[in-house]
Structure formats: C-alpha cells, structure tokens
Amino acid sequence: MVSVLRVHLPSEIPIVGCELTPYVLLKHLDGSASPEDVSEASPVDGCFLRYRWYRIQSDKKVQVCSVHPTEQATLQCLGCIKAKIPISKSYHCSPKCFSDAWQHHRVLHDRASCAVNENGTEEEELFGRFGSSGSGGLNSGQLGSISNVGQSPSMINGTTTITTPSYPAIVTERNGGETWFEVAHTKTYTPTADDIGHVLKFECIPVNVETRLPVGNSFPYFTSRAIPAPSPIPRCLIPVGDVMAHLDSESRISSGAFTVLSYNILSDVNATNDLYSYCPSWALSWPYRRQNLLREIVGYHADILCLQEVQSDHFEEFFAPELDKHGYQALYKKKTTEVYNGSPYAIDGCATFFRRDRFSHVKKYEVEFNKAAQSLTEAVIPTAQKKNALNRLLKDNIALIVVLEAKFSNHGADTPGKRQLLCVANTHINVHHDLKDVKLWQVHTLLKGLEKIAVSADIPMLVCGDFNSVPGSSPHALLAMGKVDPMHPELAVDPLGILRPASKLTHQLPLVSAYSSFVRMALDQHRRKMDPTTNEPLFTNCTRDFIGTLDYIFYTADSLMVDSLLELLDEDSLRKDTALPSPEWSSDHIALLAGFRCVPRARR
C-alpha cells in the first residue's frame, strides 16, 4: 500500500491570501518514493490520499504584532482605534517595538488626520497629542494593554477584498480549551482573515479506494500561527503639472490623461535566500510574492504597465490571466535563449499590459540584442576576435516596443478623427557591472530603433525599464542628453571598439526623465528624495549590497507633458534597517509611475 514518508511546507508561517501547498513524499509497494499526488480518480496500489486542513482555536484571544508578525502582540495603539485605522496595524509585541516603529507608524496617523480634517471632525481630540511628539516621543496614553482589547481584525491590508472560504468550517473536536475547525479538504489551502493568530494543522492519510477506510496512520503537520499579509503604506500620486493633475479619475480620462507604470518585479529564479538572506523565507516564496505584487500593481490603477523580470511561466499562468480580470491586455517578450540554463521556465522577459478600455494594440516590435550583436560582429569585428566578441556581447537582453492607439484624443477641431498613437518601449538592460560598453551599446541600439519609428510616424514615445545604469553613467547620459561626452570615463572601457567614434553615440529623440519633474517642485518633502546633481530619485533599487537608481521612465517632451508622479520612497518609508525585498515590498526595486497628457499639435 501507499504510505507517507514525509510532509513539509515551503514556510511554516501561514500568510493570509498566500496559498499553502505541502510537499508530500510517498512510499509505494515496490519500495520506490515519489512526490506525485494520488487522487481518488487515479488511485495507486488501491489507495488514494485524503487531505484535511484544520484551524486550531484557543479560548484565549491571540493577536499578532504588526511589525514582527511572528510575535504575539501585547500592546495596541489606541490612536489607531480612534482613527479607525485598520486594526491589524495597531498591534505591537513590546513598547520598544512600538517606539522603534513610531517614525513609520505615525504616518498612518498623519494620513488619517488629513482625512479627518477633510471631513470636518475633531482632529485635536484624536491627533493633537501625536502632532506634538516631535521626532517620535511617545507617552503611555498612546498604548493600551492587549488584554483590555476585545476587538479582532476585520480588515487586512486596509481592504476588505479577502473573502471567507467557500468550504464551510466544521467543528470536529473540542479538547482542553481548544476547538478544531475543519477548513478545507484539499491539498492546497489559502489562509483567510479568520485564521490570523491561530495554528493550522494539515493532515494526509492513505485511504483504501474500495472500503474508503484509512489504511495507515495519519501524518499531521502543524504550522506556526497565521499572520496577516504585511503591506506597505500606500504611495500617493503627486500632481506636478497644472490644474489637470488635480482632476478626478473620470475627468482625467475624458481629458486624455493616462498613467504608465514601470516595475522590475524580481523573478522567482533570482529571489534566492543566498542573495536576500535578510528577507524572511516565507516573504521570498513565490506564492506570497505573486499575491503581494499583484495587489500592489492593481492598486496603482495604471493605464499601461511595463514589467521586467517576468518569468515566462508566471506570465502565462498568473499575470496574464489575473490582470485580464482587471481589464488589461497583455504582450510579452521572453529573453532570447542563446544563453540557456536548461529550463525554459527560468527565463524571464518584459511584459507590457494596457487597459483595453483606454488603448488598442496597433503594432509590436521585438528587439533582440543578441541578433544585433551577431550582425555587428559579422560586420565590423575581425575574424580572430569574433568568438570573444560574441562571448562579451551575447547577454540575452531584449526590449519590447508596442504601438498603441488611444481611445481618446487631444487633437483640436482642425484635425477631427486623427488617430492618437503612442509608442511604449519596455526593456531590461544587461546587469553586469564590468560590461559598461555592452550596456551603452544596448541602449544605443534601442534608441536607434526608436528613431526609425519616429521618422515613420509623428508619435509620442515612452522609454521605460530597468537600465541597470546609475544617473551620470554613459547610458543615462545618452538617454537624457542625446549624446555622450567623448571624455566620459566609461568610454575608456571598449575592448571591441564598438563605441568608436564617440560622435556616433547620439540620438535625436527629445527624451526627458519623468521624475526630474520633482526637482522643479517647491515641496521639500519630495525634492529631498531626489539627487539635486542628477535630477533623478535617490534610489529605485535598495538591497544590503547596493542602493541607487537603475529604473527610469523617459518621455518625448515635444509630444507629452508630465501630469503627475507616484511619490518616491525614502528611508522613513522603509522599516528601520530594512532592505528590499521585504515582507511589505516584494521586489528589490520600487515601482515608478507617471501620469502624462499628449501635447496638442498647437502646443508643439
């Protein structure tokens, strides 16, 4: 008969909304072992596996810390209760935890205070004492003992999107002050808000297919207490243009405004414990990260999405179908396979999504830098150097260029019916730090391709992506200035001679970095997140080993105008001593989002 040898979960910590799929290793009659599932429809050795999930609830109420979700809460912020902030964010495991988190936590109160003021209610009664705490001083009146609080979480991540399971919870046993609820009879289970603070039990047992009776001992597996999915503080869209940026979404749509998001989501194959040892393993797991990323991306409500490091299997099985539910059409370009690592699913690429109600697809161009490298090598590299040249240039990077037609128009009455086209380039440039010549060559190759499109059509352009190039580097200079200074130090690294003469490293596209608009703003709270010497964000990538800007949204300034920008993160926005990815942010990059309007012909 079939017997169970081993059961384990990728993470012992159940996360609300993150499915749990146990690994079950079976032993067969012939002595072989296999992780294959054995269903009732396809029994093996006359047996199938029966699965059960239980929630173990104690008579004692248990809440978890909002900062350290694996710790039991002992204190609750009374200000959160009065301000009607999601109650799961009010719990803390110790006074020190609350004090350390105050700089981050007080932003919740500040945002709630703004909402209170808009509604005309009594701000001073609820928030006056918090506003006077200066750099983070606390008093005992702000904290309440958890034992005095009889409330339980009613919302997770500030939303009510998590629904109760369709499988009814059945009371199966009461013993010693504990009640066991059967919550699922499937192998995979997704914890819900009702599970927070409770231990889950997974049980699998071989069952005879004829008698339907167990033929072996049950194999139970107990988790730690379930925790809510940590979520970052929402990032606001900041107006940077004229009055158009202050319009509501319906007015913005009718005016022809649109938003574009660029985000390197960190592919699962790269999200390893070796690279990101500071991030909890459960927060690095793909089942957790995919839900957290989807929740974040959908929450931005962007009209166009440019995602990088999207694995091909994740695009097909998750992002395309899930974003389709939210009204997005998808286009995808996988990296080329000359640099092949043995698994087609480990290959990532660029995915561009757009709202079907706002745009329609006109044309798609695929830029394969490997093909361009092969052509370049054949044309200009001496035969004796061709192999070395290809080894240096073939790095598998690509770009996806999409031409869209807007279902709105900014054209005047003198050009009725004129199509409003938009060209969107989405790319991920080579990452290797010591191949600066390859980075610059790839960016130059992309821009020359975009120039050809610009010559053939009067069309606004967006160039988005992870360029793996910091502000002031030669690729950034080429994008932002249209040329590279012949004395730029990075031009000295050119073993193949592909960057000479430097005078050829130009383009005619009037590109401007969207986030440079923040520098022109008078608000110090946004300007302090910018580098005044480069007019770019202080960082878009933040790990323990590197912090800096690698991601950009460039636009053609003669045909587009920046309308709004997603606020940037700073050190205060991240938890103390935290790098990315983290439980709150599921990529080592941060998302960039810019709002635009097409400039009417009379304005050009």
Coordinates of C-alpha atoms in Angstrom, one line a residue:
M1 CA 0.0 0.0 0.0
V2 CA 1.0 3.6 -0.2
S3 CA 2.5 5.2 2.9
V4 CA 3.5 8.8 3.7
L5 CA 7.2 9.2 4.3
R6 CA 7.5 13.0 4.7
V7 CA 5.4 16.2 4.7
H8 CA 6.7 19.8 4.8
L9 CA 5.7 23.3 3.7
P10 CA 7.9 25.8 2.0
S11 CA 7.3 28.0 5.0
E12 CA 5.9 27.2 8.4
I13 CA 4.3 30.6 8.7
P14 CA 0.8 30.8 7.1
I15 CA 0.1 34.1 5.4
V16 CA -3.4 35.4 4.7
G17 CA -4.1 35.2 1.0
C18 CA -0.9 33.1 0.3
E19 CA -1.8 29.6 -0.7
L20 CA -0.1 26.7 1.1
T21 CA 0.8 23.6 -0.9
P22 CA 2.5 20.9 1.2
Y23 CA 5.2 18.7 -0.3
V24 CA 4.2 15.1 0.4
L25 CA 6.7 12.3 -0.3
L26 CA 5.1 8.8 -0.7
K27 CA 6.5 5.3 -0.5
H28 CA 5.0 2.7 -2.9
L29 CA 4.6 -1.1 -2.6
D30 CA 7.7 -1.6 -4.7
G31 CA 9.8 0.5 -2.3
S32 CA 10.1 3.5 -4.7
A33 CA 9.4 7.0 -3.4
S34 CA 7.5 9.7 -5.3
P35 CA 6.1 13.2 -4.7
E36 CA 3.3 12.5 -7.2
D37 CA -0.2 13.3 -5.9
V38 CA -2.5 10.3 -5.6
S39 CA -6.1 11.3 -6.2
E40 CA -9.3 9.3 -5.7
A41 CA -9.8 9.4 -9.5
S42 CA -6.3 7.9 -10.1
P43 CA -5.5 5.6 -7.2
V44 CA -2.2 3.8 -6.8
D45 CA -1.8 0.4 -5.1
G46 CA -5.5 0.5 -4.4
C47 CA -5.2 3.7 -2.4
F48 CA -5.6 7.5 -2.6
L49 CA -4.6 10.3 -0.3
R50 CA -7.2 12.2 1.8
Y51 CA -6.3 15.7 2.8
R52 CA -7.7 17.8 5.6
W53 CA -6.9 21.3 7.0
Y54 CA -7.9 22.4 10.4
R55 CA -7.8 25.7 12.3
I56 CA -7.0 25.2 16.0
Q57 CA -8.6 28.0 18.0
S58 CA -7.9 28.5 21.7
D59 CA -10.4 30.1 24.0
K60 CA -7.8 32.8 24.6
K61 CA -7.8 35.6 22.1
V62 CA -4.4 36.0 20.3
Q63 CA -3.3 38.9 18.1
V64 CA 0.0 39.3 16.2
C65 CA 2.4 42.2 16.1
S66 CA 2.1 44.4 13.0
V67 CA 5.9 44.9 12.9
H68 CA 7.0 41.4 13.8
P69 CA 4.1 39.3 12.6
T70 CA 5.6 36.1 14.0
E71 CA 5.4 37.5 17.5
Q72 CA 2.3 37.7 19.7
A73 CA 1.0 41.2 20.4
T74 CA 1.0 42.6 23.9
L75 CA 0.2 46.2 23.2
Q76 CA -2.2 48.1 21.0
C77 CA -2.1 51.7 19.7
L78 CA -5.2 53.5 21.0
G79 CA -4.8 56.2 18.4
C80 CA -5.3 53.7 15.6
I81 CA -8.6 52.6 17.2
K82 CA -9.9 56.1 17.5
A83 CA -8.8 57.0 14.0
K84 CA -10.4 53.8 12.5
I85 CA -7.0 52.7 11.1
P86 CA -7.1 49.0 10.1
I87 CA -6.9 47.3 13.5
S88 CA -4.3 44.8 12.4
K89 CA -1.8 47.7 12.1
S90 CA -2.3 48.8 15.7
Y91 CA -0.8 45.7 17.4
H92 CA 2.8 45.6 18.8
C93 CA 4.8 43.0 20.6
S94 CA 6.5 45.3 23.1
P95 CA 6.9 49.0 24.0
K96 CA 10.3 49.0 22.3
C97 CA 8.8 47.6 19.1
F98 CA 6.3 50.4 19.1
S99 CA 8.9 53.1 19.9
D100 CA 11.2 51.8 17.1
A101 CA 8.4 51.7 14.6
W102 CA 6.9 55.1 15.6
Q103 CA 8.6 57.1 12.7
H104 CA 7.0 54.7 10.3
H105 CA 3.7 54.2 12.3
R106 CA 3.0 57.9 12.8
V107 CA 2.5 58.2 9.0
L108 CA -0.7 56.2 9.4
H109 CA -1.9 58.8 11.9
D110 CA -0.9 61.7 9.7
R111 CA -2.8 60.3 6.8
A112 CA -5.8 59.6 8.9
S113 CA -5.6 63.1 10.3
C114 CA -5.7 64.6 6.8
A115 CA -8.9 62.5 6.1
V116 CA -10.4 63.7 9.4
N117 CA -9.7 67.3 8.5
E118 CA -11.4 66.9 5.1
N119 CA -14.5 65.5 6.9
G120 CA -14.6 68.4 9.4
T121 CA -14.3 66.3 12.5
E122 CA -12.3 66.9 15.6
E123 CA -8.7 66.5 14.8
E124 CA -7.3 67.8 18.0
E125 CA -9.1 65.3 20.2
L126 CA -7.7 62.4 18.2
F127 CA -4.4 63.5 16.9
G128 CA -3.3 66.7 18.8
R129 CA -1.0 64.8 21.2
F130 CA 0.6 62.9 18.4
G131 CA 1.4 66.0 16.4
S132 CA 3.3 67.5 19.3
S133 CA 5.6 64.5 19.7
G134 CA 8.4 66.0 17.6
S135 CA 10.8 63.4 16.4
G136 CA 9.0 60.5 17.8
G137 CA 8.5 60.9 21.5
L138 CA 5.7 58.7 23.0
N139 CA 3.7 58.8 26.1
S140 CA 1.9 56.0 27.9
G141 CA -1.5 57.3 27.0
Q142 CA -1.0 56.1 23.4
L143 CA -0.7 52.5 24.3
G144 CA -3.3 50.0 25.6
S145 CA -2.7 46.6 27.0
I146 CA -3.8 43.9 24.5
S147 CA -5.7 42.1 27.3
N148 CA -8.1 45.0 27.5
V149 CA -9.0 45.0 23.9
G150 CA -11.7 42.6 22.8
Q151 CA -11.7 43.5 19.1
S152 CA -10.4 41.2 16.4
P153 CA -9.1 42.2 13.0
S154 CA -11.9 42.9 10.5
M155 CA -9.7 44.1 7.6
I156 CA -6.4 43.0 6.2
N157 CA -4.0 45.4 4.3
G158 CA -6.6 48.1 4.7
T159 CA -9.1 46.4 2.3
T160 CA -12.0 44.0 2.5
T161 CA -11.0 42.0 -0.5
I162 CA -10.2 38.8 1.4
T163 CA -13.4 36.7 1.4
T164 CA -14.4 33.9 3.6
P165 CA -13.7 30.4 2.3
S166 CA -16.4 28.7 0.3
Y167 CA -15.7 25.5 2.2
P168 CA -17.6 25.7 5.5
A169 CA -15.7 25.4 8.7
I170 CA -16.8 22.3 10.6
V171 CA -16.2 21.9 14.3
T172 CA -14.6 18.5 14.6
E173 CA -13.2 18.3 18.1
R174 CA -13.1 20.2 21.4
N175 CA -10.4 19.4 23.8
G176 CA -8.7 21.2 26.7
G177 CA -9.9 24.7 25.8
E178 CA -9.2 24.2 22.1
T179 CA -11.6 23.9 19.2
W180 CA -10.6 22.3 15.9
F181 CA -12.4 23.6 12.8
E182 CA -12.0 21.7 9.6
V183 CA -11.5 24.5 7.0
A184 CA -10.6 22.5 3.8
H185 CA -10.4 19.0 2.4
T186 CA -8.0 19.8 -0.4
K187 CA -4.2 19.5 -0.6
T188 CA -3.8 23.3 -1.1
Y189 CA -5.3 25.8 1.3
T190 CA -5.3 29.6 1.3
P191 CA -5.4 31.1 4.8
T192 CA -8.1 33.7 5.4
A193 CA -8.6 36.5 7.9
D194 CA -10.3 34.1 10.3
D195 CA -7.0 32.2 10.6
I196 CA -5.0 35.1 12.0
G197 CA -3.3 34.2 15.3
H198 CA -4.2 30.5 15.0
V199 CA -2.2 27.4 14.4
L200 CA -3.2 25.4 11.3
K201 CA -3.0 21.6 11.0
F202 CA -2.5 19.7 7.8
E203 CA -3.3 16.0 7.7
C204 CA -2.9 13.5 4.9
I205 CA -3.7 9.8 5.2
P206 CA -3.9 6.9 2.7
V207 CA -7.4 5.6 2.1
N208 CA -8.5 2.3 0.6
V209 CA -10.4 3.1 -2.6
E210 CA -12.9 0.3 -2.1
T211 CA -13.6 0.4 1.6
R212 CA -12.9 4.1 1.9
L213 CA -11.3 3.4 5.2
P214 CA -7.8 4.7 6.3
V215 CA -5.1 2.1 5.7
G216 CA -2.3 3.8 7.6
N217 CA -1.6 6.3 10.3
S218 CA -2.5 10.0 9.6
F219 CA 0.5 12.2 9.0
P220 CA -0.2 15.6 10.8
Y221 CA 1.8 18.7 10.2
F222 CA 1.4 21.8 12.4
T223 CA 2.2 25.3 11.3
S224 CA 3.0 28.3 13.4
R225 CA 0.3 31.0 14.0
A226 CA -1.1 32.5 10.8
I227 CA -0.3 36.2 10.2
P228 CA -1.8 38.9 8.1
A229 CA 0.0 39.7 4.9
P230 CA 2.2 42.7 5.7
S231 CA 1.5 45.7 3.4
P232 CA 3.4 48.9 2.8
I233 CA 2.0 52.4 3.4
P234 CA 0.2 53.4 0.1
R235 CA 2.1 55.7 -2.2
C236 CA 0.2 58.7 -3.4
L237 CA 0.1 60.2 -6.9
I238 CA 1.5 63.7 -6.7
P239 CA 0.3 66.4 -9.1
V240 CA 3.3 68.1 -10.8
G241 CA 1.5 69.8 -13.7
D242 CA -1.2 72.4 -13.9
V243 CA -4.9 72.1 -12.8
M244 CA -5.3 69.0 -15.0
A245 CA -3.4 66.9 -12.5
H246 CA -5.9 67.7 -9.8
L247 CA -8.9 66.3 -11.6
D248 CA -10.6 63.2 -10.5
S249 CA -10.1 59.9 -12.5
E250 CA -13.2 60.3 -14.6
S251 CA -12.3 63.9 -15.6
R252 CA -8.7 62.8 -16.3
I253 CA -10.0 60.1 -18.6
S254 CA -12.1 62.5 -20.6
S255 CA -9.2 64.9 -20.8
G256 CA -6.9 62.3 -22.4
A257 CA -4.6 61.9 -19.4
F258 CA -3.1 58.5 -18.9
T259 CA -0.6 56.8 -16.5
V260 CA 2.3 54.5 -17.1
L261 CA 4.0 52.2 -14.5
S262 CA 7.5 50.7 -14.8
Y263 CA 8.4 48.0 -12.4
N264 CA 11.1 45.3 -12.1
I265 CA 9.2 42.7 -10.1
L266 CA 12.2 40.4 -9.3
S267 CA 11.8 37.0 -11.0
D268 CA 11.4 34.0 -8.7
V269 CA 14.6 32.3 -10.0
N270 CA 16.6 35.4 -8.7
A271 CA 14.7 35.7 -5.4
T272 CA 17.0 33.3 -3.5
N273 CA 17.8 33.1 0.2
D274 CA 21.5 33.4 -0.7
L275 CA 21.0 36.7 -2.4
Y276 CA 18.5 38.1 0.1
S277 CA 19.3 36.4 3.3
Y278 CA 17.9 39.3 5.3
C279 CA 14.3 38.7 3.9
P280 CA 12.2 36.0 5.7
S281 CA 12.0 32.9 3.6
W282 CA 8.2 33.0 3.6
A283 CA 8.3 36.5 2.2
L284 CA 10.6 35.3 -0.6
S285 CA 8.3 32.4 -1.6
W286 CA 6.6 32.9 -5.0
P287 CA 3.1 32.1 -3.7
Y288 CA 3.4 35.0 -1.3
R289 CA 5.2 37.4 -3.6
R290 CA 2.9 37.0 -6.5
Q291 CA -0.1 37.9 -4.5
N292 CA 1.6 40.9 -2.9
L293 CA 2.9 42.1 -6.2
L294 CA -0.5 41.7 -7.9
R295 CA -2.2 43.6 -5.1
E296 CA 0.4 46.4 -5.4
I297 CA 0.3 46.6 -9.2
V298 CA -3.5 46.6 -9.4
G299 CA -3.7 49.2 -6.7
Y300 CA -1.8 51.7 -8.8
H301 CA -4.7 51.7 -11.4
A302 CA -2.2 52.5 -14.2
D303 CA -3.3 52.5 -17.8
I304 CA -0.1 51.0 -19.1
L305 CA 2.1 48.5 -17.2
C306 CA 5.8 47.9 -18.1
L307 CA 7.0 44.9 -16.0
Q308 CA 10.5 43.5 -16.1
E309 CA 11.9 40.1 -14.9
V310 CA 8.6 38.4 -15.6
Q311 CA 9.2 34.6 -15.9
S312 CA 7.5 33.1 -18.9
D313 CA 5.6 30.5 -16.8
H314 CA 4.4 33.2 -14.4
F315 CA 3.3 35.4 -17.3
E316 CA 1.2 32.6 -18.8
E317 CA -0.1 31.1 -15.6
F318 CA -0.6 34.1 -13.4
F319 CA 0.0 37.7 -14.6
A320 CA -1.8 37.5 -17.9
P321 CA -5.0 35.8 -16.6
E322 CA -5.1 37.8 -13.3
L323 CA -4.6 41.2 -15.0
D324 CA -7.1 40.2 -17.7
K325 CA -9.7 40.1 -14.9
H326 CA -8.8 43.8 -14.2
G327 CA -9.2 44.8 -17.9
Y328 CA -5.6 44.6 -19.1
Q329 CA -4.5 43.1 -22.5
A330 CA -1.0 41.6 -22.4
L331 CA 2.0 41.5 -24.6
Y332 CA 5.2 39.6 -23.8
K333 CA 8.8 39.1 -25.0
K334 CA 10.9 36.5 -23.4
K335 CA 14.7 36.8 -23.3
T336 CA 16.5 35.0 -26.1
T337 CA 17.9 31.6 -25.4
E338 CA 21.4 31.7 -26.7
V339 CA 22.4 31.9 -23.0
Y340 CA 20.4 28.9 -22.0
N341 CA 20.3 27.5 -18.5
G342 CA 18.4 24.3 -19.1
S343 CA 14.9 25.3 -18.1
P344 CA 12.6 27.4 -20.3
Y345 CA 10.6 28.5 -17.3
A346 CA 13.7 30.0 -15.7
I347 CA 13.8 32.6 -18.5
D348 CA 12.3 35.9 -17.8
G349 CA 11.3 38.8 -20.0
C350 CA 9.4 42.0 -20.4
A351 CA 5.6 42.2 -20.2
T352 CA 3.6 45.2 -21.3
F353 CA -0.1 45.5 -20.3
F354 CA -2.6 48.1 -21.3
R355 CA -6.2 48.8 -20.4
R356 CA -8.5 47.6 -23.2
D357 CA -11.0 50.4 -22.5
R358 CA -8.3 53.1 -23.0
F359 CA -6.0 51.7 -25.7
S360 CA -5.9 49.2 -28.6
H361 CA -2.9 47.4 -29.9
V362 CA -1.6 48.6 -33.3
K363 CA 1.9 47.0 -33.7
K364 CA 4.6 45.2 -31.7
Y365 CA 8.4 45.3 -32.3
E366 CA 10.8 42.8 -30.6
V367 CA 14.3 43.9 -30.1
E368 CA 16.8 41.1 -29.5
F369 CA 20.2 42.5 -28.7
N370 CA 21.7 39.1 -29.4
K371 CA 20.7 39.3 -33.0
A372 CA 22.0 42.9 -33.2
A373 CA 25.3 41.6 -31.6
Q374 CA 25.6 38.9 -34.2
S375 CA 25.1 41.4 -37.1
L376 CA 27.6 43.8 -35.5
T377 CA 30.2 41.1 -35.1
E378 CA 29.8 39.9 -38.7
A379 CA 30.1 43.4 -40.0
V380 CA 33.0 45.0 -38.0
I381 CA 34.8 42.5 -35.8
P382 CA 37.9 40.8 -37.3
T383 CA 37.5 37.0 -37.7
A384 CA 40.1 36.2 -35.0
Q385 CA 38.1 38.2 -32.4
K386 CA 34.6 37.1 -33.4
K387 CA 34.3 34.4 -30.7
N388 CA 35.5 36.7 -27.9
A389 CA 33.2 39.5 -29.2
L390 CA 30.2 37.2 -29.1
N391 CA 31.0 36.0 -25.6
R392 CA 31.1 39.6 -24.5
L393 CA 28.0 40.8 -26.4
L394 CA 25.6 37.9 -26.2
K395 CA 23.8 38.6 -22.9
D396 CA 20.2 37.6 -23.8
N397 CA 18.7 41.0 -23.1
I398 CA 15.7 42.3 -25.1
A399 CA 13.3 45.2 -25.5
L400 CA 9.6 45.1 -26.2
I401 CA 8.2 48.1 -28.2
V402 CA 4.5 48.5 -28.5
V403 CA 2.5 51.0 -30.6
L404 CA -0.9 51.7 -29.1
E405 CA -3.9 53.7 -30.3
A406 CA -5.6 55.8 -27.6
K407 CA -9.3 55.7 -27.4
F408 CA -9.3 59.4 -26.6
S409 CA -7.9 62.4 -28.5
N410 CA -6.1 65.6 -27.6
H411 CA -6.3 66.9 -31.1
G412 CA -8.1 70.1 -31.9
A413 CA -11.1 70.6 -34.1
D414 CA -8.9 71.2 -37.1
T415 CA -7.9 67.6 -37.2
P416 CA -11.1 65.6 -36.5
G417 CA -10.7 61.9 -36.5
K418 CA -6.9 61.9 -36.3
R419 CA -5.6 58.8 -34.6
Q420 CA -3.7 59.4 -31.3
L421 CA -0.8 56.9 -31.3
L422 CA 1.6 56.2 -28.6
C423 CA 4.9 54.2 -28.7
V424 CA 5.9 52.4 -25.5
A425 CA 9.4 50.8 -25.1
N426 CA 9.9 48.4 -22.2
T427 CA 13.4 47.0 -21.7
H428 CA 15.8 45.3 -19.2
I429 CA 19.4 46.2 -20.0
N430 CA 22.4 44.0 -19.1
V431 CA 23.2 43.8 -15.4
H432 CA 26.9 43.1 -15.3
H433 CA 28.8 45.9 -13.7
D434 CA 32.0 45.3 -15.6
L435 CA 30.4 45.4 -19.0
K436 CA 29.7 49.1 -19.3
D437 CA 30.4 49.1 -23.0
V438 CA 27.7 46.4 -23.5
K439 CA 25.1 48.4 -21.5
L440 CA 25.8 51.6 -23.6
W441 CA 25.7 49.6 -26.8
Q442 CA 22.4 48.0 -26.0
V443 CA 20.8 51.4 -25.0
H444 CA 22.2 53.0 -28.2
T445 CA 20.8 50.1 -30.3
L446 CA 17.3 50.5 -28.7
L447 CA 17.3 54.3 -29.3
K448 CA 18.3 53.9 -33.0
G449 CA 15.4 51.5 -33.4
L450 CA 13.0 54.0 -31.8
E451 CA 14.4 56.8 -34.1
K452 CA 13.3 54.7 -37.1
I453 CA 9.8 54.5 -35.7
A454 CA 9.8 58.2 -35.0
V455 CA 10.8 59.0 -38.6
S456 CA 8.0 56.9 -40.0
A457 CA 5.2 58.4 -37.8
D458 CA 4.6 61.5 -35.7
I459 CA 4.2 59.7 -32.5
P460 CA 4.8 60.3 -28.8
M461 CA 7.2 57.9 -27.1
L462 CA 7.9 56.4 -23.7
V463 CA 11.0 54.5 -22.8
C464 CA 10.6 52.5 -19.6
G465 CA 12.6 49.9 -17.9
D466 CA 15.4 48.7 -15.7
F467 CA 18.5 50.1 -17.4
N468 CA 21.0 48.8 -14.7
S469 CA 22.7 52.2 -15.1
V470 CA 23.0 54.8 -12.5
P471 CA 22.5 58.6 -13.1
G472 CA 25.6 60.1 -14.7
S473 CA 26.6 56.8 -16.4
S474 CA 27.1 56.8 -20.1
P475 CA 23.7 55.0 -20.9
H476 CA 21.9 57.6 -18.7
A477 CA 23.7 60.4 -20.4
L478 CA 22.8 59.1 -23.8
L479 CA 19.1 58.8 -22.8
A480 CA 18.8 62.2 -21.0
M481 CA 21.2 64.3 -23.1
G482 CA 21.0 62.7 -26.5
K483 CA 24.8 62.2 -26.6
V484 CA 27.8 61.0 -24.5
D485 CA 30.7 63.3 -23.7
P486 CA 33.7 62.0 -25.6
M487 CA 35.7 62.3 -22.4
H488 CA 33.2 60.3 -20.3
P489 CA 35.4 57.8 -18.3
E490 CA 33.2 54.8 -19.2
L491 CA 34.1 55.2 -22.9
A492 CA 37.6 54.1 -21.9
V493 CA 36.3 50.5 -21.5
D494 CA 35.8 49.5 -25.1
P495 CA 37.8 46.3 -25.9
L496 CA 35.8 45.6 -29.1
G497 CA 35.9 49.1 -30.4
I498 CA 32.1 49.2 -30.8
L499 CA 31.8 52.7 -29.2
R500 CA 34.1 54.5 -31.5
P501 CA 33.9 57.2 -32.7
A502 CA 32.1 58.7 -29.7
S503 CA 30.4 61.2 -32.1
K504 CA 28.2 58.4 -33.3
L505 CA 26.7 57.9 -29.8
T506 CA 23.8 60.2 -30.3
H507 CA 20.1 60.2 -31.0
Q508 CA 17.5 62.9 -32.0
L509 CA 14.7 61.9 -29.7
P510 CA 13.8 64.7 -27.2
L511 CA 13.8 62.5 -24.2
V512 CA 13.4 63.7 -20.6
S513 CA 13.2 61.7 -17.4
A514 CA 9.7 61.9 -16.0
Y515 CA 10.9 62.0 -12.4
S516 CA 13.1 65.0 -13.0
S517 CA 9.8 67.0 -12.7
F518 CA 10.0 66.5 -8.9
V519 CA 13.1 68.8 -8.8
R520 CA 11.1 71.7 -10.1
M521 CA 8.6 71.4 -7.3
A522 CA 8.6 73.7 -4.3
L523 CA 7.7 70.9 -1.9
D524 CA 10.8 69.9 0.1
Q525 CA 9.2 66.6 1.1
H526 CA 9.5 65.4 -2.5
R527 CA 12.7 67.2 -3.5
R528 CA 14.6 65.7 -0.6
K529 CA 14.0 62.3 -2.2
M530 CA 15.8 63.5 -5.3
D531 CA 19.5 63.8 -6.2
P532 CA 20.0 67.5 -7.0
T533 CA 23.1 66.8 -9.1
T534 CA 21.4 64.3 -11.5
N535 CA 17.7 65.3 -11.1
E536 CA 16.8 61.6 -10.5
P537 CA 15.5 59.7 -7.5
L538 CA 17.9 58.8 -4.7
F539 CA 17.2 55.2 -5.3
T540 CA 14.9 52.8 -7.2
N541 CA 16.8 49.7 -6.1
C542 CA 17.6 49.0 -2.5
T543 CA 19.4 45.9 -1.2
R544 CA 22.0 45.3 1.5
D545 CA 24.8 45.5 -1.1
F546 CA 23.6 48.4 -3.3
I547 CA 21.3 51.4 -3.1
G548 CA 20.8 53.6 -6.1
T549 CA 18.7 54.4 -9.2
L550 CA 18.6 51.9 -12.0
D551 CA 15.0 52.4 -13.3
Y552 CA 13.6 55.2 -15.4
I553 CA 10.6 56.5 -17.3
F554 CA 11.7 58.7 -20.2
Y555 CA 9.3 60.6 -22.5
T556 CA 9.4 62.7 -25.6
A557 CA 9.0 66.2 -24.2
D558 CA 7.8 67.7 -27.5
S559 CA 4.7 65.5 -27.6
L560 CA 4.0 64.6 -23.9
M561 CA 3.6 66.5 -20.7
V562 CA 4.1 65.1 -17.2
D563 CA 0.9 65.3 -15.3
S564 CA 1.6 63.5 -12.0
L565 CA 4.2 61.2 -10.4
L566 CA 4.0 58.4 -7.8
E567 CA 5.7 59.6 -4.7
L568 CA 9.1 58.1 -4.0
L569 CA 10.2 56.0 -1.1
D570 CA 12.8 57.3 1.3
E571 CA 14.5 55.7 4.4
D572 CA 11.5 56.8 6.5
S573 CA 9.2 54.8 4.2
L574 CA 11.1 51.6 4.9
R575 CA 11.2 49.9 8.2
K576 CA 14.4 50.5 10.2
D577 CA 17.4 48.5 8.9
T578 CA 15.3 47.0 6.1
A579 CA 16.5 46.4 2.6
L580 CA 14.4 45.1 -0.3
P581 CA 12.7 42.8 -0.9
S582 CA 10.9 42.7 2.5
P583 CA 7.6 41.3 3.7
E584 CA 6.0 44.7 2.7
W585 CA 7.7 45.2 -0.6
S586 CA 8.1 42.0 -2.8
S587 CA 10.8 43.2 -5.2
D588 CA 14.3 44.7 -4.7
H589 CA 13.1 47.5 -7.0
I590 CA 10.4 50.1 -6.4
A591 CA 7.7 50.9 -8.9
L592 CA 7.8 54.1 -10.8
L593 CA 4.6 55.6 -12.2
A594 CA 4.0 58.8 -14.2
G595 CA 0.9 60.5 -15.5
F596 CA 1.0 62.1 -18.9
R597 CA -1.0 64.1 -21.4
C598 CA -0.4 64.3 -25.1
V599 CA 0.5 67.8 -26.1
P600 CA -1.9 69.1 -28.7
R601 CA -0.4 69.9 -32.1
A602 CA -0.9 73.7 -31.5
R603 CA 1.4 73.4 -28.4
R604 CA 4.3 71.8 -30.3

